[in-house]
mmCIF file of C-alpha atoms and ligand atoms in Angstrom:
data_model
loop_
_atom_site.group_PDB
_atom_site.id
_atom_site.type_symbol
_atom_site.label_atom_id
_atom_site.label_comp_id
_atom_site.label_asym_id
_atom_site.label_seq_id
_atom_site.Cartn_x
_atom_site.Cartn_y
_atom_site.Cartn_z
ATOM 1 C CA MET A 1 25.894 11.128 -4.621
ATOM 2 C CA ILE A 2 22.337 11.216 -5.875
ATOM 3 C CA SER A 3 21.404 9.334 -9.041
ATOM 4 C CA VAL A 4 18.451 9.957 -11.273
ATOM 5 C CA ILE A 5 17.439 7.086 -13.549
ATOM 6 C CA GLY A 6 15.629 8.287 -16.663
ATOM 7 C CA SER A 7 16.510 11.715 -18.017
ATOM 8 C CA GLY A 8 13.173 12.510 -19.606
ATOM 9 C CA ARG A 9 11.050 15.396 -18.367
ATOM 10 C CA VAL A 10 10.729 14.339 -14.733
ATOM 11 C CA GLY A 11 14.333 13.143 -14.504
ATOM 12 C CA ALA A 12 15.855 16.267 -16.060
ATOM 13 C CA THR A 13 13.684 18.586 -13.961
ATOM 14 C CA THR A 14 14.651 16.723 -10.805
ATOM 15 C CA ALA A 15 18.352 16.894 -11.652
ATOM 16 C CA ALA A 16 17.988 20.647 -12.256
ATOM 17 C CA PHE A 17 16.245 21.263 -8.920
ATOM 18 C CA LEU A 18 18.794 19.088 -7.095
ATOM 19 C CA MET A 19 21.585 21.137 -8.678
ATOM 20 C CA MET A 20 19.932 24.507 -7.928
ATOM 21 C CA ASN A 21 19.431 23.535 -4.291
ATOM 22 C CA GLU A 22 22.898 21.968 -4.007
ATOM 23 C CA VAL A 23 21.324 18.944 -2.361
ATOM 24 C CA ASP A 24 24.469 16.990 -3.272
ATOM 25 C CA ASN A 25 27.694 18.005 -5.009
ATOM 26 C CA ASN A 26 27.489 15.000 -7.309
ATOM 27 C CA ILE A 27 24.510 14.076 -9.390
ATOM 28 C CA ALA A 28 24.474 11.197 -11.878
ATOM 29 C CA ILE A 29 21.814 10.815 -14.533
ATOM 30 C CA VAL A 30 21.309 7.632 -16.535
ATOM 31 C CA ASP A 31 19.090 6.933 -19.529
ATOM 32 C CA ILE A 32 19.034 4.317 -22.266
ATOM 33 C CA ILE A 33 18.826 6.928 -25.050
ATOM 34 C CA GLU A 34 22.318 7.592 -26.362
ATOM 35 C CA GLY A 35 23.464 11.168 -25.850
ATOM 36 C CA LEU A 36 20.398 12.261 -23.861
ATOM 37 C CA PRO A 37 21.786 12.034 -20.304
ATOM 38 C CA GLN A 38 25.179 13.317 -21.476
ATOM 39 C CA GLY A 39 23.542 16.316 -23.151
ATOM 40 C CA GLU A 40 21.372 17.081 -20.134
ATOM 41 C CA ALA A 41 24.422 16.825 -17.876
ATOM 42 C CA LEU A 42 26.457 19.207 -20.026
ATOM 43 C CA ASP A 43 23.624 21.747 -20.100
ATOM 44 C CA LEU A 44 23.120 21.434 -16.337
ATOM 45 C CA ASN A 45 26.842 21.862 -15.694
ATOM 46 C CA HIS A 46 26.690 25.078 -17.707
ATOM 47 C CA ALA A 47 23.688 26.195 -15.650
ATOM 48 C CA ALA A 48 25.590 25.388 -12.441
ATOM 49 C CA ALA A 49 28.553 27.420 -13.660
ATOM 50 C CA ILE A 50 26.253 30.360 -14.389
ATOM 51 C CA MET A 51 24.451 30.132 -11.065
ATOM 52 C CA GLY A 52 27.635 29.562 -9.073
ATOM 53 C CA LYS A 53 26.580 26.150 -7.798
ATOM 54 C CA ASP A 54 29.301 23.720 -6.723
ATOM 55 C CA VAL A 55 27.645 20.713 -8.273
ATOM 56 C CA LYS A 56 28.919 18.232 -10.872
ATOM 57 C CA VAL A 57 26.404 16.473 -13.040
ATOM 58 C CA ALA A 58 27.477 13.314 -14.886
ATOM 59 C CA GLY A 59 25.353 11.792 -17.638
ATOM 60 C CA SER A 60 25.731 8.211 -18.813
ATOM 61 C CA ASN A 61 24.097 5.289 -20.595
ATOM 62 C CA SER A 62 25.843 2.936 -18.207
ATOM 63 C CA TYR A 63 24.502 2.073 -14.784
ATOM 64 C CA GLU A 64 28.019 1.967 -13.445
ATOM 65 C CA ALA A 65 27.628 5.737 -13.138
ATOM 66 C CA ILE A 66 25.345 5.281 -10.112
ATOM 67 C CA LYS A 67 27.974 3.365 -8.150
ATOM 68 C CA GLY A 68 27.931 4.264 -4.462
ATOM 69 C CA SER A 69 24.834 6.529 -4.582
ATOM 70 C CA ASP A 70 23.111 7.244 -1.258
ATOM 71 C CA ILE A 71 19.871 8.078 -3.004
ATOM 72 C CA VAL A 72 18.520 6.730 -6.300
ATOM 73 C CA ILE A 73 15.507 8.353 -7.929
ATOM 74 C CA ILE A 74 13.818 6.237 -10.595
ATOM 75 C CA THR A 75 11.867 8.167 -13.230
ATOM 76 C CA ALA A 76 12.437 5.684 -16.066
ATOM 77 C CA GLY A 77 9.403 4.448 -17.881
ATOM 78 C CA LEU A 78 7.207 4.713 -20.909
ATOM 79 C CA ALA A 79 4.200 6.940 -21.309
ATOM 80 C CA ARG A 80 0.966 5.412 -22.592
ATOM 81 C CA LYS A 81 0.758 5.527 -26.405
ATOM 82 C CA PRO A 82 -2.498 5.734 -28.357
ATOM 83 C CA GLY A 83 -4.120 2.300 -28.494
ATOM 84 C CA MET A 84 -2.044 0.899 -25.645
ATOM 85 C CA THR A 85 -4.021 -0.544 -22.753
ATOM 86 C CA ARG A 86 -3.169 0.218 -19.118
ATOM 87 C CA GLU A 87 -2.207 -3.432 -18.698
ATOM 88 C CA GLU A 88 0.212 -3.289 -21.629
ATOM 89 C CA LEU A 89 1.794 -0.140 -20.227
ATOM 90 C CA ALA A 90 2.013 -1.614 -16.736
ATOM 91 C CA ALA A 91 3.670 -4.801 -18.038
ATOM 92 C CA LYS A 92 6.202 -2.794 -20.073
ATOM 93 C CA ASN A 93 7.061 -0.450 -17.200
ATOM 94 C CA ALA A 94 7.238 -3.362 -14.757
ATOM 95 C CA GLN A 95 9.914 -4.917 -16.965
ATOM 96 C CA ILE A 96 11.838 -1.608 -16.960
ATOM 97 C CA VAL A 97 11.552 -1.309 -13.157
ATOM 98 C CA PHE A 98 12.660 -4.950 -12.805
ATOM 99 C CA ASP A 99 15.801 -4.289 -14.861
ATOM 100 C CA VAL A 100 16.571 -0.990 -13.107
ATOM 101 C CA ALA A 101 16.136 -2.664 -9.691
ATOM 102 C CA ASP A 102 18.805 -5.229 -10.602
ATOM 103 C CA LYS A 103 21.243 -2.446 -11.473
ATOM 104 C CA VAL A 104 20.489 -0.513 -8.291
ATOM 105 C CA LYS A 105 21.078 -3.674 -6.266
ATOM 106 C CA GLN A 106 24.374 -4.208 -8.036
ATOM 107 C CA TYR A 107 25.761 -0.656 -7.908
ATOM 108 C CA ALA A 108 24.013 1.078 -5.019
ATOM 109 C CA PRO A 109 23.019 -1.671 -2.576
ATOM 110 C CA ASN A 110 22.828 0.677 0.414
ATOM 111 C CA SER A 111 20.821 3.418 -1.258
ATOM 112 C CA ILE A 112 17.399 4.759 -0.478
ATOM 113 C CA VAL A 113 15.279 4.422 -3.592
ATOM 114 C CA ILE A 114 12.388 6.653 -4.623
ATOM 115 C CA ILE A 115 10.286 5.844 -7.691
ATOM 116 C CA THR A 116 7.894 7.958 -9.796
ATOM 117 C CA THR A 117 7.152 5.517 -12.612
ATOM 118 C CA ASN A 118 3.425 5.033 -13.191
ATOM 119 C CA PRO A 119 1.156 3.288 -12.390
ATOM 120 C CA LEU A 120 2.884 4.236 -9.145
ATOM 121 C CA ASP A 121 1.155 1.861 -6.729
ATOM 122 C CA VAL A 122 2.073 -1.089 -8.942
ATOM 123 C CA MET A 123 5.604 0.000 -9.820
ATOM 124 C CA VAL A 124 6.685 0.626 -6.240
ATOM 125 C CA ALA A 125 5.493 -2.889 -5.343
ATOM 126 C CA VAL A 126 7.449 -4.365 -8.278
ATOM 127 C CA LEU A 127 10.524 -2.402 -7.216
ATOM 128 C CA TYR A 128 10.263 -3.508 -3.592
ATOM 129 C CA LYS A 129 9.936 -7.169 -4.514
ATOM 130 C CA ARG A 130 12.870 -7.102 -6.927
ATOM 131 C CA LEU A 131 15.206 -5.022 -4.733
ATOM 132 C CA GLY A 132 14.663 -6.957 -1.531
ATOM 133 C CA PHE A 133 15.629 -3.823 0.451
ATOM 134 C CA PRO A 134 13.976 -3.143 3.825
ATOM 135 C CA ARG A 135 10.758 -1.168 3.574
ATOM 136 C CA ASN A 136 12.216 2.070 4.951
ATOM 137 C CA ARG A 137 14.481 2.264 1.877
ATOM 138 C CA VAL A 138 11.847 1.843 -0.858
ATOM 139 C CA ILE A 139 9.578 4.840 -1.331
ATOM 140 C CA GLY A 140 6.886 5.572 -3.881
ATOM 141 C CA PHE A 141 6.679 9.199 -4.880
ATOM 142 C CA SER A 142 3.445 11.157 -5.326
ATOM 143 C CA GLY A 143 1.982 11.620 -1.836
ATOM 144 C CA VAL A 144 3.866 14.872 -1.429
ATOM 145 C CA LEU A 145 2.577 15.925 -4.850
ATOM 146 C CA ASP A 146 -1.079 15.009 -4.293
ATOM 147 C CA SER A 147 -1.232 16.501 -0.805
ATOM 148 C CA ARG A 148 0.568 19.726 -1.686
ATOM 149 C CA ARG A 149 -1.614 20.126 -4.745
ATOM 150 C CA MET A 150 -4.592 19.975 -2.385
ATOM 151 C CA ALA A 151 -2.967 22.593 -0.145
ATOM 152 C CA TYR A 152 -2.507 24.791 -3.207
ATOM 153 C CA TYR A 153 -6.120 24.510 -4.351
ATOM 154 C CA ALA A 154 -7.507 25.114 -0.854
ATOM 155 C CA SER A 155 -5.169 28.060 -0.263
ATOM 156 C CA GLN A 156 -6.725 29.867 -3.201
ATOM 157 C CA TYR A 157 -10.042 30.072 -1.323
ATOM 158 C CA LEU A 158 -8.491 30.913 2.049
ATOM 159 C CA ASN A 159 -6.093 33.531 0.687
ATOM 160 C CA ILE A 160 -3.233 32.073 2.724
ATOM 161 C CA SER A 161 0.044 30.400 1.799
ATOM 162 C CA PRO A 162 -0.251 26.695 0.852
ATOM 163 C CA SER A 163 2.557 26.125 3.380
ATOM 164 C CA ALA A 164 0.178 27.161 6.192
ATOM 165 C CA ILE A 165 -1.773 23.965 5.517
ATOM 166 C CA THR A 166 -0.967 20.406 6.610
ATOM 167 C CA PRO A 167 -2.797 18.498 3.884
ATOM 168 C CA LEU A 168 -3.900 14.853 4.038
ATOM 169 C CA VAL A 169 -4.492 12.646 1.011
ATOM 170 C CA LEU A 170 -4.576 8.888 1.548
ATOM 171 C CA GLY A 171 -4.426 5.700 -0.489
ATOM 172 C CA GLN A 172 -3.930 5.387 -4.196
ATOM 173 C CA HIS A 173 -2.061 7.725 -6.529
ATOM 174 C CA GLY A 174 -4.625 8.148 -9.274
ATOM 175 C CA GLU A 175 -8.313 8.739 -9.716
ATOM 176 C CA ASN A 176 -9.139 6.703 -6.601
ATOM 177 C CA MET A 177 -6.990 8.725 -4.196
ATOM 178 C CA TYR A 178 -8.754 9.843 -1.028
ATOM 179 C CA PRO A 179 -8.250 13.561 -0.260
ATOM 180 C CA VAL A 180 -9.328 14.366 3.308
ATOM 181 C CA PRO A 181 -9.801 18.139 3.858
ATOM 182 C CA GLU A 182 -11.539 17.447 7.209
ATOM 183 C CA LEU A 183 -8.243 16.026 8.514
ATOM 184 C CA SER A 184 -6.113 18.738 6.898
ATOM 185 C CA PHE A 185 -5.355 21.634 9.191
ATOM 186 C CA VAL A 186 -4.350 25.257 9.575
ATOM 187 C CA TYR A 187 -2.964 24.874 13.095
ATOM 188 C CA GLY A 188 -5.789 23.164 14.983
ATOM 189 C CA LYS A 189 -8.515 24.272 12.624
ATOM 190 C CA SER A 190 -9.813 21.832 10.017
ATOM 191 C CA LEU A 191 -9.579 22.923 6.400
ATOM 192 C CA LYS A 192 -13.163 21.836 5.918
ATOM 193 C CA SER A 193 -14.383 24.530 8.308
ATOM 194 C CA PHE A 194 -12.945 27.231 6.026
ATOM 195 C CA LEU A 195 -14.653 25.962 2.880
ATOM 196 C CA THR A 196 -18.225 26.065 1.620
ATOM 197 C CA ASP A 197 -19.590 22.702 0.450
ATOM 198 C CA GLU A 198 -19.088 23.778 -3.120
ATOM 199 C CA GLN A 199 -15.476 24.827 -2.482
ATOM 200 C CA TYR A 200 -14.822 21.610 -0.566
ATOM 201 C CA ASN A 201 -16.046 19.502 -3.488
ATOM 202 C CA LYS A 202 -14.027 21.555 -5.946
ATOM 203 C CA VAL A 203 -10.828 21.198 -3.884
ATOM 204 C CA VAL A 204 -11.292 17.407 -3.758
ATOM 205 C CA LYS A 205 -12.070 17.209 -7.479
ATOM 206 C CA ASP A 206 -9.175 19.471 -8.516
ATOM 207 C CA THR A 207 -6.748 17.464 -6.365
ATOM 208 C CA ILE A 208 -7.793 14.181 -7.942
ATOM 209 C CA ASN A 209 -7.735 15.608 -11.474
ATOM 210 C CA ALA A 210 -4.603 17.753 -11.106
ATOM 211 C CA GLY A 211 -2.312 15.511 -13.150
ATOM 212 C CA ALA A 212 -4.893 14.949 -15.889
ATOM 213 C CA ASP A 213 -5.690 18.676 -16.048
ATOM 214 C CA ILE A 214 -2.025 19.508 -16.707
ATOM 215 C CA THR A 215 -1.786 16.815 -19.375
ATOM 216 C CA ASN A 216 -5.004 17.954 -21.065
ATOM 217 C CA LEU A 217 -3.812 21.554 -21.175
ATOM 218 C CA ARG A 218 -0.307 21.076 -22.504
ATOM 219 C CA LYS A 219 -0.482 17.538 -23.919
ATOM 220 C CA PHE A 220 2.292 16.090 -21.801
ATOM 221 C CA SER A 221 2.341 15.097 -18.197
ATOM 222 C CA SER A 222 3.530 16.918 -15.098
ATOM 223 C CA ASN A 223 7.231 17.448 -14.437
ATOM 224 C CA TRP A 224 7.657 20.567 -12.253
ATOM 225 C CA GLY A 225 5.587 19.284 -9.336
ATOM 226 C CA PRO A 226 7.255 15.846 -9.397
ATOM 227 C CA GLY A 227 10.721 17.414 -9.706
ATOM 228 C CA ALA A 228 10.007 19.711 -6.758
ATOM 229 C CA GLY A 229 8.594 16.913 -4.589
ATOM 230 C CA LEU A 230 11.488 14.576 -5.341
ATOM 231 C CA THR A 231 13.959 17.325 -4.479
ATOM 232 C CA VAL A 232 12.267 18.012 -1.133
ATOM 233 C CA MET A 233 12.371 14.279 -0.346
ATOM 234 C CA ALA A 234 16.011 13.860 -1.393
ATOM 235 C CA GLU A 235 16.990 16.904 0.637
ATOM 236 C CA ALA A 236 15.162 15.592 3.712
ATOM 237 C CA ILE A 237 17.087 12.307 3.433
ATOM 238 C CA LYS A 238 20.439 13.898 2.657
ATOM 239 C CA ARG A 239 20.247 16.444 5.471
ATOM 240 C CA ASP A 240 18.374 14.124 7.852
ATOM 241 C CA ARG A 241 15.657 16.747 8.220
ATOM 242 C CA LYS A 242 13.001 14.379 9.626
ATOM 243 C CA ILE A 243 10.203 16.443 8.125
ATOM 244 C CA ALA A 244 6.623 15.270 7.691
ATOM 245 C CA LEU A 245 5.308 14.695 4.207
ATOM 246 C CA GLU A 246 3.366 12.047 2.357
ATOM 247 C CA ALA A 247 4.685 9.123 0.349
ATOM 248 C CA SER A 248 3.663 5.699 -0.837
ATOM 249 C CA VAL A 249 5.135 3.239 1.642
ATOM 250 C CA LEU A 250 4.661 -0.421 2.442
ATOM 251 C CA LEU A 251 2.123 -0.752 5.223
ATOM 252 C CA ASP A 252 2.550 -3.518 7.768
ATOM 253 C CA GLY A 253 -0.603 -3.217 9.826
ATOM 254 C CA GLU A 254 -0.740 0.594 9.948
ATOM 255 C CA TYR A 255 -4.254 1.827 9.097
ATOM 256 C CA GLY A 256 -5.328 -1.839 9.299
ATOM 257 C CA ILE A 257 -3.534 -2.504 5.994
ATOM 258 C CA LYS A 258 -0.841 -5.123 5.508
ATOM 259 C CA GLY A 259 1.311 -5.828 2.471
ATOM 260 C CA TYR A 260 0.294 -2.909 0.266
ATOM 261 C CA PHE A 261 2.003 0.340 -0.660
ATOM 262 C CA ALA A 262 -0.284 3.339 -0.126
ATOM 263 C CA GLU A 263 0.007 7.095 0.356
ATOM 264 C CA VAL A 264 0.252 8.029 4.033
ATOM 265 C CA PRO A 265 2.042 10.711 6.053
ATOM 266 C CA ILE A 266 5.580 9.814 7.046
ATOM 267 C CA ILE A 267 8.625 11.299 8.712
ATOM 268 C CA ILE A 268 11.503 11.288 6.236
ATOM 269 C CA GLY A 269 15.172 11.456 7.212
ATOM 270 C CA LYS A 270 18.536 9.778 6.703
ATOM 271 C CA ASN A 271 17.035 6.287 6.984
ATOM 272 C CA GLY A 272 14.345 7.057 4.422
ATOM 273 C CA VAL A 273 11.003 6.305 6.072
ATOM 274 C CA GLU A 274 11.739 7.112 9.724
ATOM 275 C CA LYS A 275 8.152 6.779 10.900
ATOM 276 C CA ILE A 276 4.680 6.234 9.533
ATOM 277 C CA ILE A 277 2.129 8.630 11.001
ATOM 278 C CA GLU A 278 -1.142 6.862 11.668
ATOM 279 C CA VAL A 279 -3.940 9.408 11.680
ATOM 280 C CA ASP A 280 -7.072 8.438 13.610
ATOM 281 C CA LEU A 281 -9.909 7.835 11.179
ATOM 282 C CA SER A 282 -13.650 7.560 11.775
ATOM 283 C CA SER A 283 -15.338 4.382 10.554
ATOM 284 C CA GLU A 284 -16.649 6.270 7.519
ATOM 285 C CA GLN A 285 -13.171 7.566 6.719
ATOM 286 C CA LYS A 286 -11.721 4.077 7.130
ATOM 287 C CA GLU A 287 -14.279 2.787 4.667
ATOM 288 C CA LYS A 288 -13.263 5.426 2.115
ATOM 289 C CA LEU A 289 -9.592 4.564 2.572
ATOM 290 C CA MET A 290 -10.361 0.879 2.071
ATOM 291 C CA LYS A 291 -12.109 1.714 -1.222
ATOM 292 C CA SER A 292 -8.925 3.427 -2.338
ATOM 293 C CA ILE A 293 -6.898 0.380 -1.254
ATOM 294 C CA ASP A 294 -9.265 -1.832 -3.305
ATOM 295 C CA ALA A 295 -8.298 0.257 -6.329
ATOM 296 C CA ILE A 296 -4.628 -0.433 -5.556
ATOM 297 C CA LYS A 297 -5.382 -4.160 -5.309
ATOM 298 C CA ASN A 298 -7.130 -4.007 -8.693
ATOM 299 C CA ASN A 299 -4.219 -2.101 -10.234
ATOM 300 C CA LEU A 300 -1.826 -4.793 -9.080
ATOM 301 C CA LYS A 301 -3.716 -7.198 -11.349
ATOM 302 C CA GLN A 302 -2.396 -5.174 -14.300
ATOM 303 C CA VAL A 303 0.982 -6.901 -14.127
ATOM 304 C CA PRO A 304 1.780 -10.612 -14.299
ATOM 305 C CA GLU A 305 1.976 -12.286 -10.862
ATOM 306 C CA GLU A 306 5.711 -12.980 -11.002
ATOM 307 C CA TYR A 307 6.462 -9.263 -10.796
ATOM 308 C CA ILE A 308 4.863 -8.766 -7.430
ATOM 309 C CA ARG A 309 4.608 -12.104 -5.613
HETATM 310 N N1 LIG B 401 16.754 2.837 -18.012
HETATM 311 C C1 LIG B 401 16.894 4.178 -18.002
HETATM 312 N N2 LIG B 401 16.015 5.020 -18.576
HETATM 313 C C2 LIG B 401 14.974 4.493 -19.219
HETATM 314 C C3 LIG B 401 14.733 3.093 -19.257
HETATM 315 C C4 LIG B 401 15.693 2.245 -18.626
HETATM 316 N N3 LIG B 401 15.564 0.920 -18.618
HETATM 317 N N4 LIG B 401 13.591 2.896 -19.948
HETATM 318 C C5 LIG B 401 13.104 4.111 -20.304
HETATM 319 N N5 LIG B 401 13.941 5.085 -19.868
HETATM 320 C C6 LIG B 401 13.851 6.539 -20.034
HETATM 321 C C7 LIG B 401 13.360 6.977 -21.408
HETATM 322 O O1 LIG B 401 14.383 6.862 -22.367
HETATM 323 C C8 LIG B 401 12.965 8.428 -21.131
HETATM 324 O O2 LIG B 401 14.017 9.332 -21.416
HETATM 325 O O3 LIG B 401 12.891 7.112 -19.148
HETATM 326 C C9 LIG B 401 12.634 8.432 -19.638
HETATM 327 C C10 LIG B 401 11.195 8.811 -19.329
HETATM 328 O O4 LIG B 401 11.033 10.133 -19.664
HETATM 329 P P1 LIG B 401 9.686 10.772 -20.258
HETATM 330 O O5 LIG B 401 9.174 9.886 -21.365
HETATM 331 O O6 LIG B 401 9.954 12.213 -20.548
HETATM 332 O O7 LIG B 401 8.630 10.622 -19.080
HETATM 333 P P2 LIG B 401 8.476 11.580 -17.796
HETATM 334 O O8 LIG B 401 7.462 12.609 -18.097
HETATM 335 O O9 LIG B 401 9.814 11.982 -17.326
HETATM 336 O O10 LIG B 401 7.817 10.556 -16.753
HETATM 337 C C11 LIG B 401 8.567 9.475 -16.217
HETATM 338 O O11 LIG B 401 7.347 9.338 -14.161
HETATM 339 O O12 LIG B 401 5.557 10.583 -13.422
HETATM 340 C C12 LIG B 401 5.953 9.390 -14.015
HETATM 341 O O13 LIG B 401 4.071 8.735 -15.404
HETATM 342 C C13 LIG B 401 5.390 9.203 -15.416
HETATM 343 O O14 LIG B 401 6.029 6.889 -15.607
HETATM 344 C C14 LIG B 401 6.360 8.212 -15.995
HETATM 345 C C15 LIG B 401 7.681 8.620 -15.334
#
């Protein structure tokens, strides 16, 4: 069974993609708003009946519904309201993640947990601390989103499929992420060699601003990309695909970083994080990554100490 916590835009989209791809025959969705997860589940069951998918979706306000899940996807959280500081938002979402972690521990103690709640770098650290699960079973979403967004933008200049590109984005999920087109490849050929300087800069800028651009255009944040990325990750775990993609994982010396979650390439399979791929970086590239890690360290200051230490 796969559970999705939070049936807002990201949660509902994820449940729909999971159903359409028949990643699991049982999907549970939980939200605190009465009627919302039940309504989404009913609608999704109708969609499954129409599409001929053998999937049952159950919606509930009770966390008991996630009992025995192999995979739990946490999308619960609040969006920033006008006048609310980043710190206030982070503290509120940290409390939500804290509470959800307790329920996951109680009802799905052997699950692999993926989280999308923002600020991502902070929330995945809060989740890890509270769950006490080994690091291969606690995964921050967004690397697959940031890196594939870069592949998309670059592909527009190359006139090739985004899937022909192995894209690399390192570090923070947010404005301090470090996209690295020079270490992104089409077979052995660096993406940078296909792009003019102007195109290169635009690809980097568009990748960093992708989420904000969507929000500015339609006035609410991204859900299709996150839903797609979460589905690819859940499918890789469920079917033990051992594919390479990016995610925010706890580093323990890899890239010279210890004790912080950051976006890096991983191999994902039935154990969650099967391997962390350590790409060789030049000293200049290492410096840029460390700047991104500094941003993560600063973000962690947004929540009270007890949440992360
Ligand atoms: N348990 C379960 N659900 C909760 C809880 C909780 N403790 N607290 C809040 N929620 C639910 C809300 O009721 C809401 O339905 O989480 C849902 C969040 O949905 P949206 O507001 O639509 O937000 P969404 O766009 O889905 O984004 C969710 O993912 O990408 C990130 O920045 C984004 O942090 C945000 C999260």
